PDB file of C-alpha atoms in Angstrom:
ATOM      1  CA  ASP A   1      21.623 -23.091  39.428  1.00  0.00           C
ATOM      2  CA  LYS A   2      22.405 -22.507  43.076  1.00  0.00           C
ATOM      3  CA  HIS A   3      25.115 -25.188  43.344  1.00  0.00           C
ATOM      4  CA  LYS A   4      26.244 -25.235  39.703  1.00  0.00           C
ATOM      5  CA  PHE A   5      25.624 -28.979  39.600  1.00  0.00           C
ATOM      6  CA  PHE A   6      25.348 -29.180  35.779  1.00  0.00           C
ATOM      7  CA  GLU A   7      27.605 -27.793  33.090  1.00  0.00           C
ATOM      8  CA  ALA A   8      26.392 -24.544  31.505  1.00  0.00           C
ATOM      9  CA  ALA A   9      25.271 -26.227  28.295  1.00  0.00           C
ATOM     10  CA  THR A  10      23.201 -28.828  30.174  1.00  0.00           C
ATOM     11  CA  THR A  11      21.661 -26.162  32.366  1.00  0.00           C
ATOM     12  CA  THR A  12      20.747 -24.114  29.268  1.00  0.00           C
ATOM     13  CA  GLU A  13      19.133 -27.167  27.768  1.00  0.00           C
ATOM     14  CA  TYR A  14      17.111 -27.797  30.903  1.00  0.00           C
ATOM     15  CA  VAL A  15      16.017 -24.169  30.943  1.00  0.00           C
ATOM     16  CA  PHE A  16      14.586 -24.699  27.476  1.00  0.00           C
ATOM     17  CA  TYR A  17      12.763 -27.820  28.588  1.00  0.00           C
ATOM     18  CA  LEU A  18      11.371 -25.930  31.583  1.00  0.00           C
ATOM     19  CA  ALA A  19      10.090 -23.223  29.284  1.00  0.00           C
ATOM     20  CA  GLN A  20       8.365 -25.828  27.111  1.00  0.00           C
ATOM     21  CA  LEU A  21       6.830 -27.593  30.158  1.00  0.00           C
ATOM     22  CA  TYR A  22       5.543 -24.376  31.681  1.00  0.00           C
ATOM     23  CA  PHE A  23       4.129 -23.384  28.310  1.00  0.00           C
ATOM     24  CA  GLN A  24       2.253 -26.644  28.048  1.00  0.00           C
ATOM     25  CA  GLU A  25       0.805 -26.120  31.522  1.00  0.00           C
ATOM     26  CA  ALA A  26      -0.102 -22.472  30.780  1.00  0.00           C
ATOM     27  CA  SER A  27      -1.795 -23.507  27.504  1.00  0.00           C
ATOM     28  CA  ASN A  28      -3.850 -26.239  29.154  1.00  0.00           C
ATOM     29  CA  THR A  29      -7.328 -24.733  29.671  1.00  0.00           C
ATOM     30  CA  ALA A  30      -8.048 -27.448  32.238  1.00  0.00           C
ATOM     31  CA  ASN A  31      -5.708 -25.453  34.540  1.00  0.00           C
ATOM     32  CA  GLY A  32      -8.322 -22.654  34.944  1.00  0.00           C
ATOM     33  CA  THR A  33      -8.993 -19.316  33.441  1.00  0.00           C
ATOM     34  CA  VAL A  34      -6.515 -17.076  31.634  1.00  0.00           C
ATOM     35  CA  ALA A  35      -5.984 -15.142  34.824  1.00  0.00           C
ATOM     36  CA  GLN A  36      -5.278 -18.327  36.791  1.00  0.00           C
ATOM     37  CA  ARG A  37      -2.821 -19.538  34.150  1.00  0.00           C
ATOM     38  CA  LYS A  38      -0.993 -16.218  33.849  1.00  0.00           C
ATOM     39  CA  PRO A  39       1.696 -17.075  36.501  1.00  0.00           C
ATOM     40  CA  LEU A  40       2.594 -20.174  34.417  1.00  0.00           C
ATOM     41  CA  ALA A  41       2.782 -17.997  31.327  1.00  0.00           C
ATOM     42  CA  ALA A  42       5.062 -15.581  33.161  1.00  0.00           C
ATOM     43  CA  LYS A  43       7.367 -18.401  34.177  1.00  0.00           C
ATOM     44  CA  THR A  44       7.439 -19.558  30.591  1.00  0.00           C
ATOM     45  CA  ALA A  45       8.445 -16.094  29.442  1.00  0.00           C
ATOM     46  CA  THR A  46      11.167 -15.884  32.055  1.00  0.00           C
ATOM     47  CA  TYR A  47      12.670 -19.263  31.106  1.00  0.00           C
ATOM     48  CA  ILE A  48      12.470 -18.773  27.338  1.00  0.00           C
ATOM     49  CA  GLN A  49      14.082 -15.338  27.585  1.00  0.00           C
ATOM     50  CA  ARG A  50      16.810 -16.705  29.796  1.00  0.00           C
ATOM     51  CA  TRP A  51      17.373 -19.529  27.308  1.00  0.00           C
ATOM     52  CA  LEU A  52      17.628 -16.990  24.453  1.00  0.00           C
ATOM     53  CA  ARG A  53      20.233 -14.962  26.450  1.00  0.00           C
ATOM     54  CA  GLU A  54      22.339 -17.986  27.431  1.00  0.00           C
ATOM     55  CA  ASN A  55      22.132 -20.137  24.267  1.00  0.00           C
ATOM     56  CA  ALA A  56      25.093 -19.259  22.114  1.00  0.00           C
ATOM     57  CA  CYS A  57      24.738 -21.978  19.429  1.00  0.00           C
ATOM     58  CA  THR A  58      21.185 -22.569  18.308  1.00  0.00           C
ATOM     59  CA  ASN A  59      19.604 -24.380  15.351  1.00  0.00           C
ATOM     60  CA  VAL A  60      16.572 -23.472  13.311  1.00  0.00           C
ATOM     61  CA  ASP A  61      14.271 -25.772  15.226  1.00  0.00           C
ATOM     62  CA  ASN A  62      15.139 -23.922  18.397  1.00  0.00           C
ATOM     63  CA  HIS A  63      14.215 -20.611  16.853  1.00  0.00           C
ATOM     64  CA  VAL A  64      10.928 -22.078  15.574  1.00  0.00           C
ATOM     65  CA  ALA A  65      10.106 -23.306  19.062  1.00  0.00           C
ATOM     66  CA  ALA A  66      11.172 -20.143  20.824  1.00  0.00           C
ATOM     67  CA  ALA A  67       9.356 -17.864  18.397  1.00  0.00           C
ATOM     68  CA  SER A  68       6.215 -20.004  18.612  1.00  0.00           C
ATOM     69  CA  ILE A  69       6.254 -19.929  22.407  1.00  0.00           C
ATOM     70  CA  LEU A  70       6.882 -16.162  22.476  1.00  0.00           C
ATOM     71  CA  TYR A  71       4.112 -15.501  19.952  1.00  0.00           C
ATOM     72  CA  ASN A  72       1.598 -17.597  21.907  1.00  0.00           C
ATOM     73  CA  LEU A  73       2.574 -15.932  25.140  1.00  0.00           C
ATOM     74  CA  GLY A  74       2.198 -12.538  23.383  1.00  0.00           C
ATOM     75  CA  ILE A  75      -1.408 -13.346  22.528  1.00  0.00           C
ATOM     76  CA  PHE A  76      -2.031 -15.482  25.659  1.00  0.00           C
ATOM     77  CA  ASP A  77      -4.556 -12.938  26.986  1.00  0.00           C
ATOM     78  CA  PRO A  78      -6.697 -11.920  23.982  1.00  0.00           C
ATOM     79  CA  ASP A  79      -7.827  -8.791  25.752  1.00  0.00           C
ATOM     80  CA  ASN A  80      -4.270  -7.747  26.571  1.00  0.00           C
ATOM     81  CA  THR A  81      -1.677  -8.668  23.884  1.00  0.00           C
ATOM     82  CA  ASP A  82       1.936  -8.278  24.948  1.00  0.00           C
ATOM     83  CA  SER A  83       3.775  -6.179  22.323  1.00  0.00           C
ATOM     84  CA  VAL A  84       7.154  -6.877  23.923  1.00  0.00           C
ATOM     85  CA  LEU A  85       6.734 -10.621  23.588  1.00  0.00           C
ATOM     86  CA  LEU A  86       5.367 -10.239  20.027  1.00  0.00           C
ATOM     87  CA  ALA A  87       8.413  -8.204  19.097  1.00  0.00           C
ATOM     88  CA  ALA A  88      10.656 -10.907  20.639  1.00  0.00           C
ATOM     89  CA  ALA A  89       8.822 -13.577  18.620  1.00  0.00           C
ATOM     90  CA  LEU A  90       9.384 -11.539  15.460  1.00  0.00           C
ATOM     91  CA  ARG A  91      13.044 -11.126  16.276  1.00  0.00           C
ATOM     92  CA  GLU A  92      13.524 -14.854  16.890  1.00  0.00           C
ATOM     93  CA  SER A  93      11.643 -15.947  13.819  1.00  0.00           C
ATOM     94  CA  ARG A  94      13.741 -13.572  11.691  1.00  0.00           C
ATOM     95  CA  ARG A  95      16.892 -14.889  13.265  1.00  0.00           C
ATOM     96  CA  GLY A  96      15.787 -18.380  12.270  1.00  0.00           C
ATOM     97  CA  LEU A  97      15.104 -17.217   8.714  1.00  0.00           C
ATOM     98  CA  PHE A  98      18.763 -16.288   8.286  1.00  0.00           C
ATOM     99  CA  MET A  99      20.068 -19.605   9.521  1.00  0.00           C
ATOM    100  CA  SER A 100      19.448 -21.536   6.321  1.00  0.00           C
ATOM    101  CA  ALA A 101      19.235 -21.084   2.600  1.00  0.00           C
ATOM    102  CA  GLN A 102      15.794 -22.717   2.529  1.00  0.00           C
ATOM    103  CA  PRO A 103      14.038 -21.523   5.693  1.00  0.00           C
ATOM    104  CA  LYS A 104      11.192 -23.483   7.141  1.00  0.00           C
ATOM    105  CA  ASP A 105       7.733 -22.267   6.300  1.00  0.00           C
ATOM    106  CA  ALA A 106       6.923 -22.225  10.018  1.00  0.00           C
ATOM    107  CA  LEU A 107       9.253 -19.255  10.406  1.00  0.00           C
ATOM    108  CA  TYR A 108       7.533 -17.359   7.620  1.00  0.00           C
ATOM    109  CA  LEU A 109       4.134 -18.119   9.113  1.00  0.00           C
ATOM    110  CA  LEU A 110       5.279 -16.973  12.546  1.00  0.00           C
ATOM    111  CA  ASN A 111       6.495 -13.729  10.964  1.00  0.00           C
ATOM    112  CA  LEU A 112       3.211 -13.334   9.225  1.00  0.00           C
ATOM    113  CA  ALA A 113       1.216 -14.033  12.389  1.00  0.00           C
ATOM    114  CA  VAL A 114       3.167 -11.474  14.367  1.00  0.00           C
ATOM    115  CA  LEU A 115       3.013  -8.814  11.697  1.00  0.00           C
ATOM    116  CA  THR A 116      -0.700  -9.331  11.386  1.00  0.00           C
ATOM    117  CA  GLN A 117      -1.194  -9.189  15.127  1.00  0.00           C
ATOM    118  CA  GLN A 118       0.836  -5.973  15.287  1.00  0.00           C
ATOM    119  CA  GLY A 119      -1.322  -4.490  12.495  1.00  0.00           C
ATOM    120  CA  ASN A 120       1.687  -4.142  10.188  1.00  0.00           C
ATOM    121  CA  LEU A 121      -0.188  -4.800   6.937  1.00  0.00           C
ATOM    122  CA  LYS A 122       2.469  -3.433   4.693  1.00  0.00           C
ATOM    123  CA  GLU A 123       5.137  -5.955   5.757  1.00  0.00           C
ATOM    124  CA  ALA A 124       2.564  -8.719   6.038  1.00  0.00           C
ATOM    125  CA  THR A 125       1.493  -8.084   2.434  1.00  0.00           C
ATOM    126  CA  GLU A 126       5.098  -8.159   1.281  1.00  0.00           C
ATOM    127  CA  LEU A 127       5.622 -11.438   3.142  1.00  0.00           C
ATOM    128  CA  LEU A 128       2.454 -12.934   1.593  1.00  0.00           C
ATOM    129  CA  GLU A 129       3.749 -11.979  -1.873  1.00  0.00           C
ATOM    130  CA  LEU A 130       6.981 -13.800  -1.042  1.00  0.00           C
ATOM    131  CA  LEU A 131       5.126 -16.893   0.211  1.00  0.00           C
ATOM    132  CA  LEU A 132       3.010 -16.928  -2.922  1.00  0.00           C
ATOM    133  CA  ALA A 133       6.087 -16.612  -5.083  1.00  0.00           C
ATOM    134  CA  LYS A 134       7.432 -19.746  -3.327  1.00  0.00           C
ATOM    135  CA  ASP A 135       4.099 -21.595  -3.531  1.00  0.00           C
ATOM    136  CA  PRO A 136       1.471 -20.058  -5.796  1.00  0.00           C
ATOM    137  CA  THR A 137      -0.837 -23.053  -5.392  1.00  0.00           C
ATOM    138  CA  ASN A 138      -1.370 -22.442  -1.682  1.00  0.00           C
ATOM    139  CA  LYS A 139      -5.057 -21.491  -1.445  1.00  0.00           C
ATOM    140  CA  GLN A 140      -4.809 -19.990   2.037  1.00  0.00           C
ATOM    141  CA  TYR A 141      -2.518 -17.143   1.094  1.00  0.00           C
ATOM    142  CA  TRP A 142      -4.513 -15.694  -1.776  1.00  0.00           C
ATOM    143  CA  PRO A 143      -7.528 -14.476   0.284  1.00  0.00           C
ATOM    144  CA  GLN A 144      -5.129 -13.136   2.951  1.00  0.00           C
ATOM    145  CA  LEU A 145      -3.216 -11.195   0.329  1.00  0.00           C
ATOM    146  CA  ALA A 146      -6.355  -9.692  -1.255  1.00  0.00           C
ATOM    147  CA  ALA A 147      -7.664  -8.755   2.239  1.00  0.00           C
ATOM    148  CA  SER A 148      -4.280  -7.189   3.094  1.00  0.00           C
ATOM    149  CA  TYR A 149      -4.372  -5.004  -0.007  1.00  0.00           C
ATOM    150  CA  LEU A 150      -7.909  -3.916   0.798  1.00  0.00           C
ATOM    151  CA  GLY A 151      -6.907  -3.194   4.366  1.00  0.00           C
ATOM    152  CA  LEU A 152      -4.003  -1.073   3.162  1.00  0.00           C
ATOM    153  CA  ALA A 153      -6.362   0.715   0.787  1.00  0.00           C
ATOM    154  CA  GLY A 154      -8.667   1.455   3.690  1.00  0.00           C
ATOM    155  CA  GLU A 155      -5.869   2.842   5.787  1.00  0.00           C
ATOM    156  CA  SER A 156      -4.585   5.115   3.064  1.00  0.00           C
ATOM    157  CA  LYS A 157      -5.656   8.768   2.843  1.00  0.00           C
ATOM    158  CA  VAL A 158      -4.239   9.290  -0.620  1.00  0.00           C
ATOM    159  CA  PRO A 159      -6.850   8.617  -3.344  1.00  0.00           C
ATOM    160  CA  GLN A 160      -4.213   7.536  -5.950  1.00  0.00           C
ATOM    161  CA  GLN A 161      -2.718   5.086  -3.465  1.00  0.00           C
ATOM    162  CA  GLN A 162      -6.173   3.769  -2.564  1.00  0.00           C
ATOM    163  CA  PHE A 163      -6.879   3.167  -6.239  1.00  0.00           C
ATOM    164  CA  GLU A 164      -3.578   1.302  -6.737  1.00  0.00           C
ATOM    165  CA  LEU A 165      -4.062  -0.884  -3.671  1.00  0.00           C
ATOM    166  CA  ASN A 166      -7.658  -1.740  -4.618  1.00  0.00           C
ATOM    167  CA  LEU A 167      -6.389  -2.596  -8.104  1.00  0.00           C
ATOM    168  CA  ARG A 168      -3.769  -4.854  -6.538  1.00  0.00           C
ATOM    169  CA  ALA A 169      -6.532  -6.594  -4.583  1.00  0.00           C
ATOM    170  CA  ILE A 170      -8.417  -7.207  -7.837  1.00  0.00           C
ATOM    171  CA  LEU A 171      -5.302  -8.441  -9.590  1.00  0.00           C
ATOM    172  CA  THR A 172      -4.597 -10.725  -6.672  1.00  0.00           C
ATOM    173  CA  ILE A 173      -8.036 -12.315  -7.066  1.00  0.00           C
ATOM    174  CA  GLU A 174      -7.413 -12.738 -10.778  1.00  0.00           C
ATOM    175  CA  ARG A 175      -3.993 -14.321 -10.039  1.00  0.00           C
ATOM    176  CA  ALA A 176      -5.594 -16.665  -7.581  1.00  0.00           C
ATOM    177  CA  GLN A 177      -8.245 -17.711 -10.104  1.00  0.00           C
ATOM    178  CA  LYS A 178      -5.502 -18.565 -12.561  1.00  0.00           C
ATOM    179  CA  GLN A 179      -4.007 -20.864  -9.944  1.00  0.00           C
ATOM    180  CA  GLY A 180      -7.364 -22.581  -9.529  1.00  0.00           C
TER     181      GLY A 180
END
């Protein structure tokens, strides 16, 4: 950076590699406790955010990698989730979704993970319905969807809405049984 030795595109690529390397080191539990690995996580966040700012032309795989890193940094400290990094992960995964006609499932799953982590059950439920429309035989989504409807029913203060959401949970279980 200091001497502008590489072209901008090459430097941007190296910044992405640095983010990945620092993320690997931060994720390695052999490097100590969460508190000891936090500086590595902070460097990862700095480099990945710089890469996102400077990278004009990205592909879907870059968005998957960036969103995954941001999500994992957001939940790096289980006692202290970082809502800013989670929001950035959601933004990147959504950008990746709009880059192709047939988005990768990893992007949907990252969206789902962030929405769940943020406690946004309404959007998570809608996304689960979409995922099940794409692949109704996926046995992992059905219990999540039923639990989401039950969670929404528990959050609701309106009796009619509680009834409808509980009914949706029951219907989800019946739909799942039809799928085997």
